[in-house]
Amino acid sequence: MNKHLRDQLIQRAVDAKKTSYSPYSKFRVGASILTSDGEIFSGCNVENASYGLAICAERNAVFQAAFAGKRKIVAVAVTSDEKAFITPCGACRQVLSEFADGNAEIILVSAAGKTKSVKFKKIFPTPPALEKLKK
Ligand SMILES: [Zn+2]
């Protein structure tokens, strides 16, 4: 991925964080994903008074891409207000694995804008797959 696209992906995650709806946890998260055709989709976390119904920023972004007909994710950026890097939760890793292979780049972005890239397979080495059932 070239630097311009990478910077754009990161910026979209940072922008998405600003729209976070997190009145209960006050934990704002923004995520963006790059699809194989070069489009970027982003999402924020959205909480609910019934806590379990909240959705993470990453899944929000993935579902928007899927709704737009995209089926291949090549990179993801995720950021929060934390000093440290945050990584996608288990549920988001599972959802990402539907559309991203192990070589997808996961860009972790700290609140200060520091970044760290990891391959998806490093944070989710053995995703359950139902390839035979896919049509
Ligand atoms: Zn999550």
GROMACS .gro file of N, CA and C and ligand atoms in nm:
model
  406
    1MET      N    1   0.085  -0.119   0.000
    1MET     CA    2   0.000   0.000   0.000
    1MET      C    3   0.089   0.124   0.000
    2ASN      N    4   0.057   0.218  -0.087
    2ASN     CA    5   0.143   0.338  -0.088
    2ASN      C    6   0.111   0.430   0.032
    3LYS      N    7   0.204   0.520   0.058
    3LYS     CA    8   0.194   0.604   0.178
    3LYS      C    9   0.068   0.691   0.176
    4HIS      N   10   0.036   0.743   0.060
    4HIS     CA   11  -0.081   0.830   0.049
    4HIS      C   12  -0.209   0.756   0.090
    5LEU      N   13  -0.223   0.635   0.038
    5LEU     CA   14  -0.342   0.555   0.069
    5LEU      C   15  -0.343   0.516   0.217
    6ARG      N   16  -0.226   0.481   0.268
    6ARG     CA   17  -0.214   0.443   0.409
    6ARG      C   18  -0.254   0.561   0.498
    7ASP      N   19  -0.204   0.681   0.464
    7ASP     CA   20  -0.237   0.801   0.541
    7ASP      C   21  -0.387   0.829   0.536
    8GLN      N   22  -0.444   0.808   0.417
    8GLN     CA   23  -0.588   0.829   0.400
    8GLN      C   24  -0.668   0.733   0.487
    9LEU      N   25  -0.626   0.607   0.486
    9LEU     CA   26  -0.694   0.504   0.565
    9LEU      C   27  -0.689   0.541   0.714
   10ILE      N   28  -0.574   0.583   0.759
   10ILE     CA   29  -0.557   0.622   0.899
   10ILE      C   30  -0.644   0.743   0.932
   11GLN      N   31  -0.643   0.840   0.844
   11GLN     CA   32  -0.722   0.961   0.868
   11GLN      C   33  -0.871   0.930   0.877
   12ARG      N   34  -0.916   0.839   0.792
   12ARG     CA   35  -1.058   0.801   0.795
   12ARG      C   36  -1.095   0.735   0.928
   13ALA      N   37  -1.004   0.657   0.984
   13ALA     CA   38  -1.030   0.595   1.116
   13ALA      C   39  -1.035   0.703   1.223
   14VAL      N   40  -0.944   0.797   1.215
   14VAL     CA   41  -0.940   0.907   1.313
   14VAL      C   42  -1.068   0.989   1.302
   15ASP      N   43  -1.111   1.019   1.181
   15ASP     CA   44  -1.235   1.095   1.161
   15ASP      C   45  -1.356   1.017   1.212
   16ALA      N   46  -1.358   0.887   1.187
   16ALA     CA   47  -1.470   0.804   1.231
   16ALA      C   48  -1.483   0.805   1.383
   17LYS      N   49  -1.372   0.809   1.450
   17LYS     CA   50  -1.373   0.811   1.597
   17LYS      C   51  -1.453   0.930   1.650
   18LYS      N   52  -1.448   1.039   1.577
   18LYS     CA   53  -1.518   1.161   1.621
   18LYS      C   54  -1.669   1.144   1.623
   19THR      N   55  -1.719   1.046   1.548
   19THR     CA   56  -1.865   1.025   1.545
   19THR      C   57  -1.907   0.911   1.638
   20SER      N   58  -1.813   0.859   1.716
   20SER     CA   59  -1.844   0.750   1.809
   20SER      C   60  -1.964   0.785   1.898
   21TYR      N   61  -2.052   0.689   1.913
   21TYR     CA   62  -2.163   0.706   2.008
   21TYR      C   63  -2.132   0.615   2.127
   22SER      N   64  -2.068   0.672   2.227
   22SER     CA   65  -2.022   0.592   2.341
   22SER      C   66  -2.051   0.665   2.473
   23PRO      N   67  -2.180   0.696   2.498
   23PRO     CA   68  -2.214   0.771   2.620
   23PRO      C   69  -2.193   0.692   2.749
   24TYR      N   70  -2.184   0.560   2.740
   24TYR     CA   71  -2.173   0.478   2.862
   24TYR      C   72  -2.028   0.452   2.898
   25SER      N   73  -1.950   0.408   2.802
   25SER     CA   74  -1.809   0.377   2.830
   25SER      C   75  -1.717   0.496   2.811
   26LYS      N   76  -1.762   0.592   2.732
   26LYS     CA   77  -1.676   0.706   2.692
   26LYS      C   78  -1.550   0.657   2.621
   27PHE      N   79  -1.556   0.538   2.565
   27PHE     CA   80  -1.441   0.479   2.496
   27PHE      C   81  -1.466   0.491   2.347
   28ARG      N   82  -1.412   0.595   2.288
   28ARG     CA   83  -1.436   0.619   2.145
   28ARG      C   84  -1.341   0.535   2.060
   29VAL      N   85  -1.398   0.474   1.958
   29VAL     CA   86  -1.316   0.395   1.865
   29VAL      C   87  -1.356   0.432   1.722
   30GLY      N   88  -1.258   0.440   1.636
   30GLY     CA   89  -1.282   0.461   1.494
   30GLY      C   90  -1.206   0.356   1.416
   31ALA      N   91  -1.266   0.309   1.309
   31ALA     CA   92  -1.199   0.209   1.225
   31ALA      C   93  -1.225   0.240   1.079
   32SER      N   94  -1.133   0.198   0.997
   32SER     CA   95  -1.155   0.211   0.853
   32SER      C   96  -1.098   0.087   0.787
   33ILE      N   97  -1.156   0.053   0.673
   33ILE     CA   98  -1.107  -0.063   0.600
   33ILE      C   99  -1.087  -0.026   0.454
   34LEU      N  100  -0.986  -0.088   0.398
   34LEU     CA  101  -0.955  -0.068   0.256
   34LEU      C  102  -0.994  -0.195   0.183
   35THR      N  103  -1.074  -0.181   0.079
   35THR     CA  104  -1.115  -0.298   0.001
   35THR      C  105  -1.019  -0.317  -0.116
   36SER      N  106  -1.025  -0.433  -0.176
   36SER     CA  107  -0.929  -0.469  -0.282
   36SER      C  108  -0.937  -0.375  -0.403
   37ASP      N  109  -1.048  -0.308  -0.421
   37ASP     CA  110  -1.060  -0.215  -0.534
   37ASP      C  111  -1.025  -0.071  -0.494
   38GLY      N  112  -0.966  -0.055  -0.376
   38GLY     CA  113  -0.915   0.076  -0.337
   38GLY      C  114  -1.013   0.168  -0.269
   39GLU      N  115  -1.130   0.116  -0.234
   39GLU     CA  116  -1.227   0.201  -0.163
   39GLU      C  117  -1.208   0.189  -0.012
   40ILE      N  118  -1.241   0.297   0.056
   40ILE     CA  119  -1.229   0.299   0.202
   40ILE      C  120  -1.367   0.315   0.264
   41PHE      N  121  -1.392   0.235   0.366
   41PHE     CA  122  -1.516   0.245   0.444
   41PHE      C  123  -1.475   0.264   0.589
   42SER      N  124  -1.555   0.339   0.663
   42SER     CA  125  -1.517   0.361   0.802
   42SER      C  126  -1.639   0.344   0.892
   43GLY      N  127  -1.611   0.330   1.019
   43GLY     CA  128  -1.719   0.314   1.116
   43GLY      C  129  -1.671   0.351   1.254
   44CYS      N  130  -1.767   0.380   1.341
   44CYS     CA  131  -1.736   0.409   1.481
   44CYS      C  132  -1.810   0.308   1.567
   45ASN      N  133  -1.772   0.301   1.694
   45ASN     CA  134  -1.850   0.216   1.783
   45ASN      C  135  -1.983   0.285   1.816
   46VAL      N  136  -2.086   0.206   1.832
   46VAL     CA  137  -2.220   0.258   1.864
   46VAL      C  138  -2.273   0.177   1.982
   47GLU      N  139  -2.287   0.244   2.096
   47GLU     CA  140  -2.334   0.176   2.216
   47GLU      C  141  -2.486   0.184   2.228
   48ASN      N  142  -2.537   0.111   2.326
   48ASN     CA  143  -2.680   0.106   2.347
   48ASN      C  144  -2.708   0.090   2.496
   49ALA      N  145  -2.824   0.140   2.540
   49ALA     CA  146  -2.863   0.126   2.681
   49ALA      C  147  -2.870  -0.021   2.720
   50SER      N  148  -2.901  -0.106   2.626
   50SER     CA  149  -2.890  -0.250   2.647
   50SER      C  150  -2.749  -0.287   2.601
   51TYR      N  151  -2.655  -0.286   2.694
   51TYR     CA  152  -2.512  -0.289   2.662
   51TYR      C  153  -2.471  -0.390   2.555
   52GLY      N  154  -2.529  -0.508   2.563
   52GLY     CA  155  -2.488  -0.615   2.471
   52GLY      C  156  -2.517  -0.585   2.326
   53LEU      N  157  -2.597  -0.486   2.300
   53LEU     CA  158  -2.633  -0.454   2.161
   53LEU      C  159  -2.536  -0.357   2.095
   54ALA      N  160  -2.435  -0.314   2.169
   54ALA     CA  161  -2.336  -0.223   2.110
   54ALA      C  162  -2.264  -0.291   1.996
   55ILE      N  163  -2.215  -0.210   1.904
   55ILE     CA  164  -2.134  -0.266   1.794
   55ILE      C  165  -2.001  -0.192   1.789
   56CYS      N  166  -1.898  -0.266   1.758
   56CYS     CA  167  -1.764  -0.208   1.748
   56CYS      C  168  -1.747  -0.132   1.617
   57ALA      N  169  -1.651  -0.043   1.617
   57ALA     CA  170  -1.619   0.036   1.498
   57ALA      C  171  -1.580  -0.052   1.380
   58GLU      N  172  -1.502  -0.155   1.408
   58GLU     CA  173  -1.453  -0.241   1.300
   58GLU      C  174  -1.568  -0.311   1.229
   59ARG      N  175  -1.659  -0.369   1.307
   59ARG     CA  176  -1.771  -0.439   1.243
   59ARG      C  177  -1.863  -0.341   1.172
   60ASN      N  178  -1.879  -0.223   1.230
   60ASN     CA  179  -1.959  -0.120   1.165
   60ASN      C  180  -1.903  -0.093   1.024
   61ALA      N  181  -1.773  -0.077   1.016
   61ALA     CA  182  -1.708  -0.050   0.886
   61ALA      C  183  -1.720  -0.169   0.790
   62VAL      N  184  -1.699  -0.288   0.843
   62VAL     CA  185  -1.707  -0.408   0.757
   62VAL      C  186  -1.847  -0.423   0.700
   63PHE      N  187  -1.947  -0.402   0.782
   63PHE     CA  188  -2.084  -0.421   0.734
   63PHE      C  189  -2.122  -0.316   0.630
   64GLN      N  190  -2.070  -0.196   0.647
   64GLN     CA  191  -2.096  -0.094   0.544
   64GLN      C  192  -2.034  -0.133   0.411
   65ALA      N  193  -1.913  -0.188   0.417
   65ALA     CA  194  -1.847  -0.232   0.294
   65ALA      C  195  -1.925  -0.347   0.231
   66ALA      N  196  -1.969  -0.440   0.314
   66ALA     CA  197  -2.045  -0.554   0.261
   66ALA      C  198  -2.174  -0.506   0.196
   67PHE      N  199  -2.238  -0.409   0.260
   67PHE     CA  200  -2.362  -0.354   0.204
   67PHE      C  201  -2.337  -0.288   0.069
   68ALA      N  202  -2.217  -0.233   0.053
   68ALA     CA  203  -2.181  -0.170  -0.076
   68ALA      C  204  -2.134  -0.273  -0.178
   69GLY      N  205  -2.141  -0.399  -0.140
   69GLY     CA  206  -2.108  -0.505  -0.235
   69GLY      C  207  -1.962  -0.549  -0.232
   70LYS      N  208  -1.884  -0.497  -0.139
   70LYS     CA  209  -1.742  -0.532  -0.132
   70LYS      C  210  -1.725  -0.666  -0.061
   71ARG      N  211  -1.630  -0.744  -0.108
   71ARG     CA  212  -1.610  -0.877  -0.052
   71ARG      C  213  -1.465  -0.909  -0.017
   72LYS      N  214  -1.376  -0.810  -0.037
   72LYS     CA  215  -1.235  -0.838  -0.007
   72LYS      C  216  -1.173  -0.719   0.064
   73ILE      N  217  -1.127  -0.744   0.187
   73ILE     CA  218  -1.063  -0.640   0.267
   73ILE      C  219  -0.912  -0.664   0.266
   74VAL      N  220  -0.835  -0.559   0.235
   74VAL     CA  221  -0.689  -0.575   0.230
   74VAL      C  222  -0.617  -0.504   0.344
   75ALA      N  223  -0.685  -0.408   0.407
   75ALA     CA  224  -0.622  -0.338   0.519
   75ALA      C  225  -0.728  -0.279   0.611
   76VAL      N  226  -0.689  -0.263   0.736
   76VAL     CA  227  -0.778  -0.210   0.838
   76VAL      C  228  -0.697  -0.113   0.924
   77ALA      N  229  -0.757  -0.002   0.963
   77ALA     CA  230  -0.694   0.087   1.061
   77ALA      C  231  -0.791   0.101   1.178
   78VAL      N  232  -0.737   0.101   1.298
   78VAL     CA  233  -0.822   0.115   1.416
   78VAL      C  234  -0.755   0.206   1.518
   79THR      N  235  -0.835   0.296   1.575
   79THR     CA  236  -0.779   0.391   1.670
   79THR      C  237  -0.880   0.420   1.782
   80SER      N  238  -0.826   0.471   1.893
   80SER     CA  239  -0.910   0.508   2.007
   80SER      C  240  -0.848   0.629   2.074
   81ASP      N  241  -0.892   0.662   2.192
   81ASP     CA  242  -0.831   0.771   2.267
   81ASP      C  243  -0.723   0.721   2.362
   82GLU      N  244  -0.692   0.594   2.351
   82GLU     CA  245  -0.589   0.534   2.438
   82GLU      C  246  -0.449   0.572   2.392
   83LYS      N  247  -0.360   0.583   2.489
   83LYS     CA  248  -0.220   0.608   2.460
   83LYS      C  249  -0.161   0.485   2.390
   84ALA      N  250  -0.206   0.368   2.436
   84ALA     CA  251  -0.157   0.242   2.380
   84ALA      C  252  -0.237   0.204   2.255
   85PHE      N  253  -0.183   0.112   2.179
   85PHE     CA  254  -0.256   0.061   2.062
   85PHE      C  255  -0.370  -0.028   2.110
   86ILE      N  256  -0.482  -0.021   2.043
   86ILE     CA  257  -0.587  -0.119   2.071
   86ILE      C  258  -0.599  -0.207   1.947
   87THR      N  259  -0.638  -0.331   1.970
   87THR     CA  260  -0.654  -0.425   1.860
   87THR      C  261  -0.801  -0.465   1.850
   88PRO      N  262  -0.845  -0.512   1.734
   88PRO     CA  263  -0.984  -0.556   1.721
   88PRO      C  264  -1.018  -0.667   1.821
   89CYS      N  265  -1.138  -0.665   1.875
   89CYS     CA  266  -1.181  -0.768   1.970
   89CYS      C  267  -1.202  -0.900   1.897
   90GLY      N  268  -1.227  -1.004   1.971
   90GLY     CA  269  -1.246  -1.137   1.913
   90GLY      C  270  -1.359  -1.143   1.813
   91ALA      N  271  -1.470  -1.079   1.845
   91ALA     CA  272  -1.585  -1.081   1.753
   91ALA      C  273  -1.549  -1.012   1.621
   92CYS      N  274  -1.479  -0.900   1.630
   92CYS     CA  275  -1.440  -0.828   1.509
   92CYS      C  276  -1.338  -0.907   1.427
   93ARG      N  277  -1.248  -0.976   1.495
   93ARG     CA  278  -1.150  -1.058   1.421
   93ARG      C  279  -1.224  -1.165   1.341
   94GLN      N  280  -1.323  -1.226   1.406
   94GLN     CA  281  -1.400  -1.329   1.336
   94GLN      C  282  -1.472  -1.269   1.215
   95VAL      N  283  -1.535  -1.155   1.232
   95VAL     CA  284  -1.609  -1.092   1.121
   95VAL      C  285  -1.512  -1.050   1.011
   96LEU      N  286  -1.398  -0.994   1.050
   96LEU     CA  287  -1.298  -0.955   0.949
   96LEU      C  288  -1.252  -1.076   0.869
   97SER      N  289  -1.240  -1.191   0.935
   97SER     CA  290  -1.187  -1.310   0.866
   97SER      C  291  -1.277  -1.358   0.754
   98GLU      N  292  -1.400  -1.312   0.753
   98GLU     CA  293  -1.491  -1.348   0.644
   98GLU      C  294  -1.447  -1.283   0.513
   99PHE      N  295  -1.384  -1.166   0.524
   99PHE     CA  296  -1.351  -1.087   0.404
   99PHE      C  297  -1.201  -1.056   0.391
  100ALA      N  298  -1.123  -1.088   0.492
  100ALA     CA  299  -0.980  -1.056   0.488
  100ALA      C  300  -0.898  -1.184   0.503
  101ASP      N  301  -0.791  -1.197   0.425
  101ASP     CA  302  -0.706  -1.314   0.446
  101ASP      C  303  -0.594  -1.277   0.544
  102GLY      N  304  -0.510  -1.375   0.572
  102GLY     CA  305  -0.406  -1.356   0.674
  102GLY      C  306  -0.306  -1.247   0.643
  103ASN      N  307  -0.295  -1.210   0.517
  103ASN     CA  308  -0.199  -1.107   0.479
  103ASN      C  309  -0.253  -0.965   0.486
  104ALA      N  310  -0.378  -0.951   0.521
  104ALA     CA  311  -0.434  -0.815   0.534
  104ALA      C  312  -0.354  -0.740   0.640
  105GLU      N  313  -0.334  -0.613   0.614
  105GLU     CA  314  -0.255  -0.530   0.707
  105GLU      C  315  -0.348  -0.467   0.810
  106ILE      N  316  -0.316  -0.484   0.935
  106ILE     CA  317  -0.393  -0.422   1.042
  106ILE      C  318  -0.307  -0.309   1.098
  107ILE      N  319  -0.354  -0.187   1.082
  107ILE     CA  320  -0.276  -0.072   1.128
  107ILE      C  321  -0.337  -0.022   1.259
  108LEU      N  322  -0.259  -0.032   1.364
  108LEU     CA  323  -0.302   0.013   1.496
  108LEU      C  324  -0.255   0.156   1.512
  109VAL      N  325  -0.345   0.242   1.556
  109VAL     CA  326  -0.314   0.385   1.563
  109VAL      C  327  -0.342   0.435   1.704
  110SER      N  328  -0.241   0.488   1.770
  110SER     CA  329  -0.261   0.541   1.906
  110SER      C  330  -0.330   0.677   1.898
  111ALA      N  331  -0.375   0.724   2.013
  111ALA     CA  332  -0.442   0.855   2.016
  111ALA      C  333  -0.351   0.965   1.966
  112ALA      N  334  -0.222   0.948   1.989
  112ALA     CA  335  -0.125   1.050   1.947
  112ALA      C  336  -0.086   1.036   1.800
  113GLY      N  337  -0.136   0.931   1.735
  113GLY     CA  338  -0.108   0.915   1.594
  113GLY      C  339   0.009   0.823   1.562
  114LYS      N  340   0.064   0.761   1.666
  114LYS     CA  341   0.170   0.662   1.644
  114LYS      C  342   0.106   0.539   1.581
  115THR      N  343   0.177   0.472   1.489
  115THR     CA  344   0.118   0.356   1.424
  115THR      C  345   0.206   0.232   1.437
  116LYS      N  346   0.139   0.119   1.426
  116LYS     CA  347   0.207  -0.010   1.425
  116LYS      C  348   0.127  -0.102   1.334
  117SER      N  349   0.195  -0.167   1.240
  117SER     CA  350   0.126  -0.257   1.148
  117SER      C  351   0.152  -0.402   1.184
  118VAL      N  352   0.047  -0.482   1.177
  118VAL     CA  353   0.062  -0.627   1.195
  118VAL      C  354  -0.020  -0.697   1.089
  119LYS      N  355   0.025  -0.814   1.051
  119LYS     CA  356  -0.053  -0.896   0.958
  119LYS      C  357  -0.172  -0.954   1.034
  120PHE      N  358  -0.283  -0.966   0.963
  120PHE     CA  359  -0.404  -1.020   1.027
  120PHE      C  360  -0.379  -1.159   1.085
  121LYS      N  361  -0.300  -1.240   1.013
  121LYS     CA  362  -0.276  -1.376   1.062
  121LYS      C  363  -0.201  -1.379   1.195
  122LYS      N  364  -0.133  -1.270   1.226
  122LYS     CA  365  -0.061  -1.266   1.353
  122LYS      C  366  -0.158  -1.251   1.471
  123ILE      N  367  -0.265  -1.175   1.449
  123ILE     CA  368  -0.359  -1.157   1.560
  123ILE      C  369  -0.476  -1.255   1.554
  124PHE      N  370  -0.488  -1.327   1.442
  124PHE     CA  371  -0.597  -1.426   1.430
  124PHE      C  372  -0.548  -1.540   1.341
  125PRO      N  373  -0.460  -1.624   1.398
  125PRO     CA  374  -0.391  -1.724   1.317
  125PRO      C  375  -0.476  -1.840   1.265
  126THR      N  376  -0.580  -1.874   1.336
  126THR     CA  377  -0.657  -1.992   1.293
  126THR      C  378  -0.807  -1.963   1.289
  127PRO      N  379  -0.848  -1.881   1.193
  127PRO     CA  380  -0.992  -1.851   1.186
  127PRO      C  381  -1.072  -1.973   1.145
  128PRO      N  382  -1.186  -1.995   1.208
  128PRO     CA  383  -1.274  -2.102   1.161
  128PRO      C  384  -1.321  -2.066   1.022
  129ALA      N  385  -1.320  -2.159   0.931
  129ALA     CA  386  -1.363  -2.128   0.794
  129ALA      C  387  -1.462  -2.232   0.746
  130LEU      N  388  -1.556  -2.188   0.672
  130LEU     CA  389  -1.656  -2.277   0.613
  130LEU      C  390  -1.652  -2.262   0.461
  131GLU      N  391  -1.528  -2.265   0.408
  131GLU     CA  392  -1.510  -2.241   0.265
  131GLU      C  393  -1.599  -2.328   0.178
  132LYS      N  394  -1.615  -2.452   0.218
  132LYS     CA  395  -1.693  -2.544   0.136
  132LYS      C  396  -1.840  -2.505   0.127
  133LEU      N  397  -1.886  -2.430   0.224
  133LEU     CA  398  -2.026  -2.390   0.223
  133LEU      C  399  -2.050  -2.259   0.150
  134LYS      N  400  -1.941  -2.186   0.122
  134LYS     CA  401  -1.954  -2.056   0.053
  134LYS      C  402  -1.997  -2.075  -0.091
  135LYS      N  403  -2.085  -1.991  -0.136
  135LYS     CA  404  -2.126  -1.999  -0.276
  135LYS      C  405  -2.097  -1.868  -0.343
  136ZN      ZN  406  -1.490  -0.553   1.817
   0.00000   0.00000   0.00000
